[in-house]
Amino acid sequence: VLASLATGPRQNNSIFYEIRTYDIKPSKMKDFVEMVNKYFHLRTAHSELVGFWSAELGAMNKVVHIWKYDNFAHRTAVRHALANDKDWQGKFISPALPLIEKQHNEVAYLVPWCQLGKPPKEGGVYEWVTFQMKPGGPALWGEAFQAAINAHINTGYTKLIGVFHTEYGLLNTVHVLWWNESPDHRAAGRHSAHEDARVVAAVRDSVRFLESQKNVLLIPLQCSPLK
């Protein structure tokens, strides 16, 4: 029975997601976005892009992109192919690198109780919420965290896209990706949600395991499959 509890750190397959965050030079953000929209088909020819966003609130001159891989051997093969792709290296990498101040990546799994979702329509905004949990992993905090997420889902104001738990990078980190119709729709929804006794109770239970949290409002780029 214990083995079937949905508190493990990952799903029952080897699929993982690489989350890449780039800080772009402030004067070069427009140029970088234009280059991505023009040449990123060269990159997505090699592996699956989940989404590509620029930060609007909570961070500045930052982009976030998420890549799906079948396993680590798959990623190694893709990286090798990219290093040998002269079009990709020449048209994008060489001119793009001088525009980037800093690069960061993490590897994360979808939690067992979450499938990657899609927004009900195009044109909304995304919220990327990062929770730093106390050490112990989902066996310690998974149930309470899931209850808090479900309490927000049940209010109906927001759509859950994915819940990711880190495997490489800062450990005991959970990233939650939400979709909202607009920043104002999100603000109104959150205001009413936090007057809902079920949400308040679930959040109060889950914060016992929380060290810190932060969020960023993201706008999808033209090339992003998640629009």
JSON list of C-alpha atoms in Angstrom, two decimals:
[
{"chain": "A", "resi": 1, "resn": "VAL", "atom": "CA", "xyz": [0.00, 0.00, 0.00]},
{"chain": "A", "resi": 2, "resn": "LEU", "atom": "CA", "xyz": [2.77, 2.42, 0.93]},
{"chain": "A", "resi": 3, "resn": "ALA", "atom": "CA", "xyz": [4.38, 2.08, -2.50]},
{"chain": "A", "resi": 4, "resn": "SER", "atom": "CA", "xyz": [1.21, 3.31, -4.17]},
{"chain": "A", "resi": 5, "resn": "LEU", "atom": "CA", "xyz": [1.04, 6.58, -2.22]},
{"chain": "A", "resi": 6, "resn": "ALA", "atom": "CA", "xyz": [1.53, 9.56, -4.53]},
{"chain": "A", "resi": 7, "resn": "THR", "atom": "CA", "xyz": [4.27, 11.10, -2.42]},
{"chain": "A", "resi": 8, "resn": "GLY", "atom": "CA", "xyz": [7.32, 9.94, -4.39]},
{"chain": "A", "resi": 9, "resn": "PRO", "atom": "CA", "xyz": [9.55, 12.53, -6.02]},
{"chain": "A", "resi": 10, "resn": "ARG", "atom": "CA", "xyz": [8.72, 11.56, -9.61]},
{"chain": "A", "resi": 11, "resn": "GLN", "atom": "CA", "xyz": [6.45, 9.70, -11.96]},
{"chain": "A", "resi": 12, "resn": "ASN", "atom": "CA", "xyz": [6.95, 6.07, -12.96]},
{"chain": "A", "resi": 13, "resn": "ASN", "atom": "CA", "xyz": [9.02, 6.82, -16.04]},
{"chain": "A", "resi": 14, "resn": "SER", "atom": "CA", "xyz": [12.38, 8.37, -16.84]},
{"chain": "A", "resi": 15, "resn": "ILE", "atom": "CA", "xyz": [11.01, 11.57, -18.43]},
{"chain": "A", "resi": 16, "resn": "PHE", "atom": "CA", "xyz": [12.46, 14.75, -16.97]},
{"chain": "A", "resi": 17, "resn": "TYR", "atom": "CA", "xyz": [12.39, 18.47, -17.69]},
{"chain": "A", "resi": 18, "resn": "GLU", "atom": "CA", "xyz": [15.34, 20.81, -17.99]},
{"chain": "A", "resi": 19, "resn": "ILE", "atom": "CA", "xyz": [14.43, 24.30, -16.78]},
{"chain": "A", "resi": 20, "resn": "ARG", "atom": "CA", "xyz": [16.74, 26.94, -18.22]},
{"chain": "A", "resi": 21, "resn": "THR", "atom": "CA", "xyz": [16.81, 30.53, -16.97]},
{"chain": "A", "resi": 22, "resn": "TYR", "atom": "CA", "xyz": [18.85, 33.19, -18.76]},
{"chain": "A", "resi": 23, "resn": "ASP", "atom": "CA", "xyz": [19.52, 36.73, -17.57]},
{"chain": "A", "resi": 24, "resn": "ILE", "atom": "CA", "xyz": [19.76, 38.96, -20.64]},
{"chain": "A", "resi": 25, "resn": "LYS", "atom": "CA", "xyz": [21.68, 42.25, -20.81]},
{"chain": "A", "resi": 26, "resn": "PRO", "atom": "CA", "xyz": [19.04, 44.97, -20.30]},
{"chain": "A", "resi": 27, "resn": "SER", "atom": "CA", "xyz": [19.95, 46.81, -23.51]},
{"chain": "A", "resi": 28, "resn": "LYS", "atom": "CA", "xyz": [19.82, 43.54, -25.51]},
{"chain": "A", "resi": 29, "resn": "MET", "atom": "CA", "xyz": [16.50, 42.01, -24.43]},
{"chain": "A", "resi": 30, "resn": "LYS", "atom": "CA", "xyz": [14.63, 43.10, -27.56]},
{"chain": "A", "resi": 31, "resn": "ASP", "atom": "CA", "xyz": [17.42, 41.75, -29.80]},
{"chain": "A", "resi": 32, "resn": "PHE", "atom": "CA", "xyz": [17.49, 38.44, -27.94]},
{"chain": "A", "resi": 33, "resn": "VAL", "atom": "CA", "xyz": [13.72, 37.89, -28.22]},
{"chain": "A", "resi": 34, "resn": "GLU", "atom": "CA", "xyz": [13.84, 38.70, -31.95]},
{"chain": "A", "resi": 35, "resn": "MET", "atom": "CA", "xyz": [16.64, 36.16, -32.45]},
{"chain": "A", "resi": 36, "resn": "VAL", "atom": "CA", "xyz": [14.73, 33.48, -30.54]},
{"chain": "A", "resi": 37, "resn": "ASN", "atom": "CA", "xyz": [11.59, 34.03, -32.61]},
{"chain": "A", "resi": 38, "resn": "LYS", "atom": "CA", "xyz": [13.59, 33.94, -35.84]},
{"chain": "A", "resi": 39, "resn": "TYR", "atom": "CA", "xyz": [15.91, 30.99, -35.27]},
{"chain": "A", "resi": 40, "resn": "PHE", "atom": "CA", "xyz": [14.51, 28.80, -32.53]},
{"chain": "A", "resi": 41, "resn": "HIS", "atom": "CA", "xyz": [13.03, 26.33, -35.02]},
{"chain": "A", "resi": 42, "resn": "LEU", "atom": "CA", "xyz": [16.65, 25.18, -35.47]},
{"chain": "A", "resi": 43, "resn": "ARG", "atom": "CA", "xyz": [16.73, 24.21, -31.77]},
{"chain": "A", "resi": 44, "resn": "THR", "atom": "CA", "xyz": [13.27, 22.63, -31.58]},
{"chain": "A", "resi": 45, "resn": "ALA", "atom": "CA", "xyz": [14.19, 20.38, -34.53]},
{"chain": "A", "resi": 46, "resn": "HIS", "atom": "CA", "xyz": [16.34, 18.45, -32.02]},
{"chain": "A", "resi": 47, "resn": "SER", "atom": "CA", "xyz": [14.06, 18.02, -28.98]},
{"chain": "A", "resi": 48, "resn": "GLU", "atom": "CA", "xyz": [10.73, 19.04, -27.49]},
{"chain": "A", "resi": 49, "resn": "LEU", "atom": "CA", "xyz": [10.25, 22.55, -26.13]},
{"chain": "A", "resi": 50, "resn": "VAL", "atom": "CA", "xyz": [7.49, 22.77, -23.53]},
{"chain": "A", "resi": 51, "resn": "GLY", "atom": "CA", "xyz": [7.43, 26.56, -23.28]},
{"chain": "A", "resi": 52, "resn": "PHE", "atom": "CA", "xyz": [9.50, 29.73, -23.60]},
{"chain": "A", "resi": 53, "resn": "TRP", "atom": "CA", "xyz": [8.63, 32.88, -21.66]},
{"chain": "A", "resi": 54, "resn": "SER", "atom": "CA", "xyz": [9.99, 36.29, -20.73]},
{"chain": "A", "resi": 55, "resn": "ALA", "atom": "CA", "xyz": [9.59, 37.64, -17.20]},
{"chain": "A", "resi": 56, "resn": "GLU", "atom": "CA", "xyz": [7.21, 40.57, -16.82]},
{"chain": "A", "resi": 57, "resn": "LEU", "atom": "CA", "xyz": [6.85, 40.96, -13.04]},
{"chain": "A", "resi": 58, "resn": "GLY", "atom": "CA", "xyz": [8.97, 39.57, -10.21]},
{"chain": "A", "resi": 59, "resn": "ALA", "atom": "CA", "xyz": [12.12, 39.63, -12.38]},
{"chain": "A", "resi": 60, "resn": "MET", "atom": "CA", "xyz": [13.43, 41.71, -15.28]},
{"chain": "A", "resi": 61, "resn": "ASN", "atom": "CA", "xyz": [15.36, 40.91, -18.46]},
{"chain": "A", "resi": 62, "resn": "LYS", "atom": "CA", "xyz": [14.99, 37.21, -17.80]},
{"chain": "A", "resi": 63, "resn": "VAL", "atom": "CA", "xyz": [13.75, 34.32, -19.93]},
{"chain": "A", "resi": 64, "resn": "VAL", "atom": "CA", "xyz": [12.64, 30.86, -18.84]},
{"chain": "A", "resi": 65, "resn": "HIS", "atom": "CA", "xyz": [12.42, 27.83, -21.12]},
{"chain": "A", "resi": 66, "resn": "ILE", "atom": "CA", "xyz": [11.54, 24.22, -20.35]},
{"chain": "A", "resi": 67, "resn": "TRP", "atom": "CA", "xyz": [12.70, 21.18, -22.33]},
{"chain": "A", "resi": 68, "resn": "LYS", "atom": "CA", "xyz": [11.36, 17.64, -22.14]},
{"chain": "A", "resi": 69, "resn": "TYR", "atom": "CA", "xyz": [13.70, 14.63, -22.35]},
{"chain": "A", "resi": 70, "resn": "ASP", "atom": "CA", "xyz": [12.98, 10.88, -22.32]},
{"chain": "A", "resi": 71, "resn": "ASN", "atom": "CA", "xyz": [16.03, 10.19, -20.13]},
{"chain": "A", "resi": 72, "resn": "PHE", "atom": "CA", "xyz": [19.59, 11.44, -19.55]},
{"chain": "A", "resi": 73, "resn": "ALA", "atom": "CA", "xyz": [21.00, 9.54, -22.54]},
{"chain": "A", "resi": 74, "resn": "HIS", "atom": "CA", "xyz": [18.46, 11.35, -24.72]},
{"chain": "A", "resi": 75, "resn": "ARG", "atom": "CA", "xyz": [19.65, 14.73, -23.44]},
{"chain": "A", "resi": 76, "resn": "THR", "atom": "CA", "xyz": [23.30, 13.78, -24.01]},
{"chain": "A", "resi": 77, "resn": "ALA", "atom": "CA", "xyz": [22.53, 12.79, -27.60]},
{"chain": "A", "resi": 78, "resn": "VAL", "atom": "CA", "xyz": [20.63, 16.04, -28.21]},
{"chain": "A", "resi": 79, "resn": "ARG", "atom": "CA", "xyz": [23.40, 18.19, -26.75]},
{"chain": "A", "resi": 80, "resn": "HIS", "atom": "CA", "xyz": [25.95, 16.38, -28.92]},
{"chain": "A", "resi": 81, "resn": "ALA", "atom": "CA", "xyz": [23.84, 16.93, -32.04]},
{"chain": "A", "resi": 82, "resn": "LEU", "atom": "CA", "xyz": [23.40, 20.62, -31.20]},
{"chain": "A", "resi": 83, "resn": "ALA", "atom": "CA", "xyz": [27.16, 21.09, -30.77]},
{"chain": "A", "resi": 84, "resn": "ASN", "atom": "CA", "xyz": [27.59, 19.72, -34.30]},
{"chain": "A", "resi": 85, "resn": "ASP", "atom": "CA", "xyz": [24.70, 21.66, -35.87]},
{"chain": "A", "resi": 86, "resn": "LYS", "atom": "CA", "xyz": [26.48, 24.42, -37.82]},
{"chain": "A", "resi": 87, "resn": "ASP", "atom": "CA", "xyz": [23.25, 26.28, -38.57]},
{"chain": "A", "resi": 88, "resn": "TRP", "atom": "CA", "xyz": [22.26, 26.43, -34.89]},
{"chain": "A", "resi": 89, "resn": "GLN", "atom": "CA", "xyz": [25.76, 27.34, -33.73]},
{"chain": "A", "resi": 90, "resn": "GLY", "atom": "CA", "xyz": [26.30, 29.97, -36.42]},
{"chain": "A", "resi": 91, "resn": "LYS", "atom": "CA", "xyz": [22.89, 31.61, -36.68]},
{"chain": "A", "resi": 92, "resn": "PHE", "atom": "CA", "xyz": [21.86, 31.56, -33.02]},
{"chain": "A", "resi": 93, "resn": "ILE", "atom": "CA", "xyz": [24.50, 30.54, -30.47]},
{"chain": "A", "resi": 94, "resn": "SER", "atom": "CA", "xyz": [27.41, 32.71, -31.68]},
{"chain": "A", "resi": 95, "resn": "PRO", "atom": "CA", "xyz": [25.39, 35.94, -31.95]},
{"chain": "A", "resi": 96, "resn": "ALA", "atom": "CA", "xyz": [23.20, 35.20, -28.88]},
{"chain": "A", "resi": 97, "resn": "LEU", "atom": "CA", "xyz": [25.90, 34.44, -26.31]},
{"chain": "A", "resi": 98, "resn": "PRO", "atom": "CA", "xyz": [27.17, 38.06, -26.07]},
{"chain": "A", "resi": 99, "resn": "LEU", "atom": "CA", "xyz": [23.59, 39.14, -25.20]},
{"chain": "A", "resi": 100, "resn": "ILE", "atom": "CA", "xyz": [23.37, 36.80, -22.20]},
{"chain": "A", "resi": 101, "resn": "GLU", "atom": "CA", "xyz": [24.68, 37.82, -18.77]},
{"chain": "A", "resi": 102, "resn": "LYS", "atom": "CA", "xyz": [24.07, 34.56, -16.92]},
{"chain": "A", "resi": 103, "resn": "GLN", "atom": "CA", "xyz": [22.70, 31.05, -17.55]},
{"chain": "A", "resi": 104, "resn": "HIS", "atom": "CA", "xyz": [21.21, 28.65, -15.03]},
{"chain": "A", "resi": 105, "resn": "ASN", "atom": "CA", "xyz": [19.69, 25.21, -15.43]},
{"chain": "A", "resi": 106, "resn": "GLU", "atom": "CA", "xyz": [17.86, 22.71, -13.26]},
{"chain": "A", "resi": 107, "resn": "VAL", "atom": "CA", "xyz": [16.56, 19.20, -13.87]},
{"chain": "A", "resi": 108, "resn": "ALA", "atom": "CA", "xyz": [13.12, 18.42, -12.46]},
{"chain": "A", "resi": 109, "resn": "TYR", "atom": "CA", "xyz": [10.48, 15.69, -12.59]},
{"chain": "A", "resi": 110, "resn": "LEU", "atom": "CA", "xyz": [6.75, 16.19, -12.71]},
{"chain": "A", "resi": 111, "resn": "VAL", "atom": "CA", "xyz": [5.32, 15.11, -9.36]},
{"chain": "A", "resi": 112, "resn": "PRO", "atom": "CA", "xyz": [3.38, 11.81, -9.54]},
{"chain": "A", "resi": 113, "resn": "TRP", "atom": "CA", "xyz": [-0.04, 13.40, -9.10]},
{"chain": "A", "resi": 114, "resn": "CYS", "atom": "CA", "xyz": [0.31, 15.92, -11.92]},
{"chain": "A", "resi": 115, "resn": "GLN", "atom": "CA", "xyz": [0.18, 15.59, -15.69]},
{"chain": "A", "resi": 116, "resn": "LEU", "atom": "CA", "xyz": [1.48, 18.45, -17.85]},
{"chain": "A", "resi": 117, "resn": "GLY", "atom": "CA", "xyz": [-1.54, 20.58, -18.68]},
{"chain": "A", "resi": 118, "resn": "LYS", "atom": "CA", "xyz": [-2.47, 23.04, -21.41]},
{"chain": "A", "resi": 119, "resn": "PRO", "atom": "CA", "xyz": [-4.24, 26.39, -21.08]},
{"chain": "A", "resi": 120, "resn": "PRO", "atom": "CA", "xyz": [-7.94, 26.52, -22.09]},
{"chain": "A", "resi": 121, "resn": "LYS", "atom": "CA", "xyz": [-7.09, 29.17, -24.69]},
{"chain": "A", "resi": 122, "resn": "GLU", "atom": "CA", "xyz": [-4.19, 31.25, -25.99]},
{"chain": "A", "resi": 123, "resn": "GLY", "atom": "CA", "xyz": [-3.45, 34.77, -24.86]},
{"chain": "A", "resi": 124, "resn": "GLY", "atom": "CA", "xyz": [-3.22, 34.50, -21.09]},
{"chain": "A", "resi": 125, "resn": "VAL", "atom": "CA", "xyz": [-0.29, 34.90, -18.72]},
{"chain": "A", "resi": 126, "resn": "TYR", "atom": "CA", "xyz": [1.68, 32.36, -16.71]},
{"chain": "A", "resi": 127, "resn": "GLU", "atom": "CA", "xyz": [2.77, 32.45, -13.10]},
{"chain": "A", "resi": 128, "resn": "TRP", "atom": "CA", "xyz": [5.94, 30.54, -12.14]},
{"chain": "A", "resi": 129, "resn": "VAL", "atom": "CA", "xyz": [5.93, 29.98, -8.39]},
{"chain": "A", "resi": 130, "resn": "THR", "atom": "CA", "xyz": [9.01, 28.52, -6.69]},
{"chain": "A", "resi": 131, "resn": "PHE", "atom": "CA", "xyz": [8.69, 26.91, -3.26]},
{"chain": "A", "resi": 132, "resn": "GLN", "atom": "CA", "xyz": [11.76, 26.04, -1.23]},
{"chain": "A", "resi": 133, "resn": "MET", "atom": "CA", "xyz": [10.64, 23.15, 0.97]},
{"chain": "A", "resi": 134, "resn": "LYS", "atom": "CA", "xyz": [12.21, 21.77, 4.13]},
{"chain": "A", "resi": 135, "resn": "PRO", "atom": "CA", "xyz": [14.55, 18.79, 3.52]},
{"chain": "A", "resi": 136, "resn": "GLY", "atom": "CA", "xyz": [12.84, 15.41, 3.50]},
{"chain": "A", "resi": 137, "resn": "GLY", "atom": "CA", "xyz": [11.28, 15.39, 0.06]},
{"chain": "A", "resi": 138, "resn": "PRO", "atom": "CA", "xyz": [7.70, 14.64, -0.96]},
{"chain": "A", "resi": 139, "resn": "ALA", "atom": "CA", "xyz": [7.52, 11.78, 1.55]},
{"chain": "A", "resi": 140, "resn": "LEU", "atom": "CA", "xyz": [7.50, 14.53, 4.21]},
{"chain": "A", "resi": 141, "resn": "TRP", "atom": "CA", "xyz": [5.51, 17.34, 2.57]},
{"chain": "A", "resi": 142, "resn": "GLY", "atom": "CA", "xyz": [3.93, 15.86, -0.58]},
{"chain": "A", "resi": 143, "resn": "GLU", "atom": "CA", "xyz": [0.46, 15.27, 0.82]},
{"chain": "A", "resi": 144, "resn": "ALA", "atom": "CA", "xyz": [0.08, 18.72, 2.41]},
{"chain": "A", "resi": 145, "resn": "PHE", "atom": "CA", "xyz": [1.52, 20.43, -0.66]},
{"chain": "A", "resi": 146, "resn": "GLN", "atom": "CA", "xyz": [-0.85, 18.57, -2.99]},
{"chain": "A", "resi": 147, "resn": "ALA", "atom": "CA", "xyz": [-3.81, 19.56, -0.80]},
{"chain": "A", "resi": 148, "resn": "ALA", "atom": "CA", "xyz": [-2.80, 23.25, -0.98]},
{"chain": "A", "resi": 149, "resn": "ILE", "atom": "CA", "xyz": [-2.46, 23.09, -4.78]},
{"chain": "A", "resi": 150, "resn": "ASN", "atom": "CA", "xyz": [-5.83, 21.33, -5.14]},
{"chain": "A", "resi": 151, "resn": "ALA", "atom": "CA", "xyz": [-7.51, 23.91, -2.90]},
{"chain": "A", "resi": 152, "resn": "HIS", "atom": "CA", "xyz": [-6.41, 26.65, -5.33]},
{"chain": "A", "resi": 153, "resn": "ILE", "atom": "CA", "xyz": [-7.49, 24.59, -8.36]},
{"chain": "A", "resi": 154, "resn": "ASN", "atom": "CA", "xyz": [-10.92, 24.03, -6.84]},
{"chain": "A", "resi": 155, "resn": "THR", "atom": "CA", "xyz": [-11.59, 27.78, -6.61]},
{"chain": "A", "resi": 156, "resn": "GLY", "atom": "CA", "xyz": [-11.63, 27.78, -10.43]},
{"chain": "A", "resi": 157, "resn": "TYR", "atom": "CA", "xyz": [-9.81, 31.07, -11.01]},
{"chain": "A", "resi": 158, "resn": "THR", "atom": "CA", "xyz": [-6.56, 29.54, -12.26]},
{"chain": "A", "resi": 159, "resn": "LYS", "atom": "CA", "xyz": [-5.42, 26.59, -14.38]},
{"chain": "A", "resi": 160, "resn": "LEU", "atom": "CA", "xyz": [-2.60, 24.31, -13.22]},
{"chain": "A", "resi": 161, "resn": "ILE", "atom": "CA", "xyz": [-0.07, 23.52, -15.96]},
{"chain": "A", "resi": 162, "resn": "GLY", "atom": "CA", "xyz": [2.57, 21.59, -14.04]},
{"chain": "A", "resi": 163, "resn": "VAL", "atom": "CA", "xyz": [4.26, 20.86, -10.70]},
{"chain": "A", "resi": 164, "resn": "PHE", "atom": "CA", "xyz": [8.00, 20.15, -10.95]},
{"chain": "A", "resi": 165, "resn": "HIS", "atom": "CA", "xyz": [10.30, 18.78, -8.23]},
{"chain": "A", "resi": 166, "resn": "THR", "atom": "CA", "xyz": [14.06, 19.32, -8.62]},
{"chain": "A", "resi": 167, "resn": "GLU", "atom": "CA", "xyz": [16.56, 16.51, -9.15]},
{"chain": "A", "resi": 168, "resn": "TYR", "atom": "CA", "xyz": [19.58, 18.71, -9.99]},
{"chain": "A", "resi": 169, "resn": "GLY", "atom": "CA", "xyz": [20.04, 22.30, -8.87]},
{"chain": "A", "resi": 170, "resn": "LEU", "atom": "CA", "xyz": [18.76, 23.60, -5.55]},
{"chain": "A", "resi": 171, "resn": "LEU", "atom": "CA", "xyz": [17.17, 20.50, -4.02]},
{"chain": "A", "resi": 172, "resn": "ASN", "atom": "CA", "xyz": [13.82, 20.39, -2.21]},
{"chain": "A", "resi": 173, "resn": "THR", "atom": "CA", "xyz": [12.58, 23.00, -4.68]},
{"chain": "A", "resi": 174, "resn": "VAL", "atom": "CA", "xyz": [9.12, 22.77, -6.23]},
{"chain": "A", "resi": 175, "resn": "HIS", "atom": "CA", "xyz": [8.15, 24.90, -9.22]},
{"chain": "A", "resi": 176, "resn": "VAL", "atom": "CA", "xyz": [4.44, 25.34, -9.94]},
{"chain": "A", "resi": 177, "resn": "LEU", "atom": "CA", "xyz": [3.32, 26.72, -13.31]},
{"chain": "A", "resi": 178, "resn": "TRP", "atom": "CA", "xyz": [-0.13, 28.31, -13.42]},
{"chain": "A", "resi": 179, "resn": "TRP", "atom": "CA", "xyz": [-2.09, 29.90, -16.28]},
{"chain": "A", "resi": 180, "resn": "ASN", "atom": "CA", "xyz": [-4.40, 32.89, -15.80]},
{"chain": "A", "resi": 181, "resn": "GLU", "atom": "CA", "xyz": [-6.50, 34.90, -18.23]},
{"chain": "A", "resi": 182, "resn": "SER", "atom": "CA", "xyz": [-4.78, 38.14, -17.19]},
{"chain": "A", "resi": 183, "resn": "PRO", "atom": "CA", "xyz": [-2.85, 39.64, -14.25]},
{"chain": "A", "resi": 184, "resn": "ASP", "atom": "CA", "xyz": [-6.05, 41.33, -13.05]},
{"chain": "A", "resi": 185, "resn": "HIS", "atom": "CA", "xyz": [-8.04, 38.08, -13.28]},
{"chain": "A", "resi": 186, "resn": "ARG", "atom": "CA", "xyz": [-5.31, 36.40, -11.19]},
{"chain": "A", "resi": 187, "resn": "ALA", "atom": "CA", "xyz": [-5.31, 39.21, -8.61]},
{"chain": "A", "resi": 188, "resn": "ALA", "atom": "CA", "xyz": [-9.09, 39.06, -8.17]},
{"chain": "A", "resi": 189, "resn": "GLY", "atom": "CA", "xyz": [-9.04, 35.25, -8.01]},
{"chain": "A", "resi": 190, "resn": "ARG", "atom": "CA", "xyz": [-6.29, 35.16, -5.40]},
{"chain": "A", "resi": 191, "resn": "HIS", "atom": "CA", "xyz": [-8.09, 37.77, -3.29]},
{"chain": "A", "resi": 192, "resn": "SER", "atom": "CA", "xyz": [-11.28, 35.69, -3.17]},
{"chain": "A", "resi": 193, "resn": "ALA", "atom": "CA", "xyz": [-9.36, 32.40, -2.77]},
{"chain": "A", "resi": 194, "resn": "HIS", "atom": "CA", "xyz": [-7.69, 33.65, 0.39]},
{"chain": "A", "resi": 195, "resn": "GLU", "atom": "CA", "xyz": [-11.09, 34.40, 1.87]},
{"chain": "A", "resi": 196, "resn": "ASP", "atom": "CA", "xyz": [-12.07, 30.75, 1.24]},
{"chain": "A", "resi": 197, "resn": "ALA", "atom": "CA", "xyz": [-11.78, 28.74, 4.48]},
{"chain": "A", "resi": 198, "resn": "ARG", "atom": "CA", "xyz": [-10.75, 25.56, 2.58]},
{"chain": "A", "resi": 199, "resn": "VAL", "atom": "CA", "xyz": [-7.84, 27.37, 0.90]},
{"chain": "A", "resi": 200, "resn": "VAL", "atom": "CA", "xyz": [-6.76, 29.03, 4.15]},
{"chain": "A", "resi": 201, "resn": "ALA", "atom": "CA", "xyz": [-6.78, 25.67, 6.00]},
{"chain": "A", "resi": 202, "resn": "ALA", "atom": "CA", "xyz": [-4.83, 23.85, 3.26]},
{"chain": "A", "resi": 203, "resn": "VAL", "atom": "CA", "xyz": [-2.24, 26.61, 2.96]},
{"chain": "A", "resi": 204, "resn": "ARG", "atom": "CA", "xyz": [-1.84, 26.83, 6.72]},
{"chain": "A", "resi": 205, "resn": "ASP", "atom": "CA", "xyz": [-1.14, 23.08, 6.86]},
{"chain": "A", "resi": 206, "resn": "SER", "atom": "CA", "xyz": [1.41, 23.17, 4.01]},
{"chain": "A", "resi": 207, "resn": "VAL", "atom": "CA", "xyz": [3.45, 26.16, 5.22]},
{"chain": "A", "resi": 208, "resn": "ARG", "atom": "CA", "xyz": [4.81, 24.02, 8.08]},
{"chain": "A", "resi": 209, "resn": "PHE", "atom": "CA", "xyz": [7.13, 22.52, 5.46]},
{"chain": "A", "resi": 210, "resn": "LEU", "atom": "CA", "xyz": [7.97, 25.75, 3.63]},
{"chain": "A", "resi": 211, "resn": "GLU", "atom": "CA", "xyz": [11.29, 27.62, 3.86]},
{"chain": "A", "resi": 212, "resn": "SER", "atom": "CA", "xyz": [10.60, 30.37, 1.30]},
{"chain": "A", "resi": 213, "resn": "GLN", "atom": "CA", "xyz": [8.74, 31.12, -1.91]},
{"chain": "A", "resi": 214, "resn": "LYS", "atom": "CA", "xyz": [8.88, 33.53, -4.84]},
{"chain": "A", "resi": 215, "resn": "ASN", "atom": "CA", "xyz": [7.01, 34.05, -8.07]},
{"chain": "A", "resi": 216, "resn": "VAL", "atom": "CA", "xyz": [7.38, 35.54, -11.54]},
{"chain": "A", "resi": 217, "resn": "LEU", "atom": "CA", "xyz": [4.72, 36.58, -14.04]},
{"chain": "A", "resi": 218, "resn": "LEU", "atom": "CA", "xyz": [5.69, 35.16, -17.44]},
{"chain": "A", "resi": 219, "resn": "ILE", "atom": "CA", "xyz": [4.64, 36.13, -20.97]},
{"chain": "A", "resi": 220, "resn": "PRO", "atom": "CA", "xyz": [4.98, 33.43, -23.65]},
{"chain": "A", "resi": 221, "resn": "LEU", "atom": "CA", "xyz": [7.22, 34.16, -26.64]},
{"chain": "A", "resi": 222, "resn": "GLN", "atom": "CA", "xyz": [6.02, 33.65, -30.19]},
{"chain": "A", "resi": 223, "resn": "CYS", "atom": "CA", "xyz": [7.93, 30.34, -30.44]},
{"chain": "A", "resi": 224, "resn": "SER", "atom": "CA", "xyz": [6.45, 28.91, -27.21]},
{"chain": "A", "resi": 225, "resn": "PRO", "atom": "CA", "xyz": [4.22, 25.82, -27.59]},
{"chain": "A", "resi": 226, "resn": "LEU", "atom": "CA", "xyz": [2.48, 26.92, -24.37]},
{"chain": "A", "resi": 227, "resn": "LYS", "atom": "CA", "xyz": [0.93, 30.19, -25.48]}
]
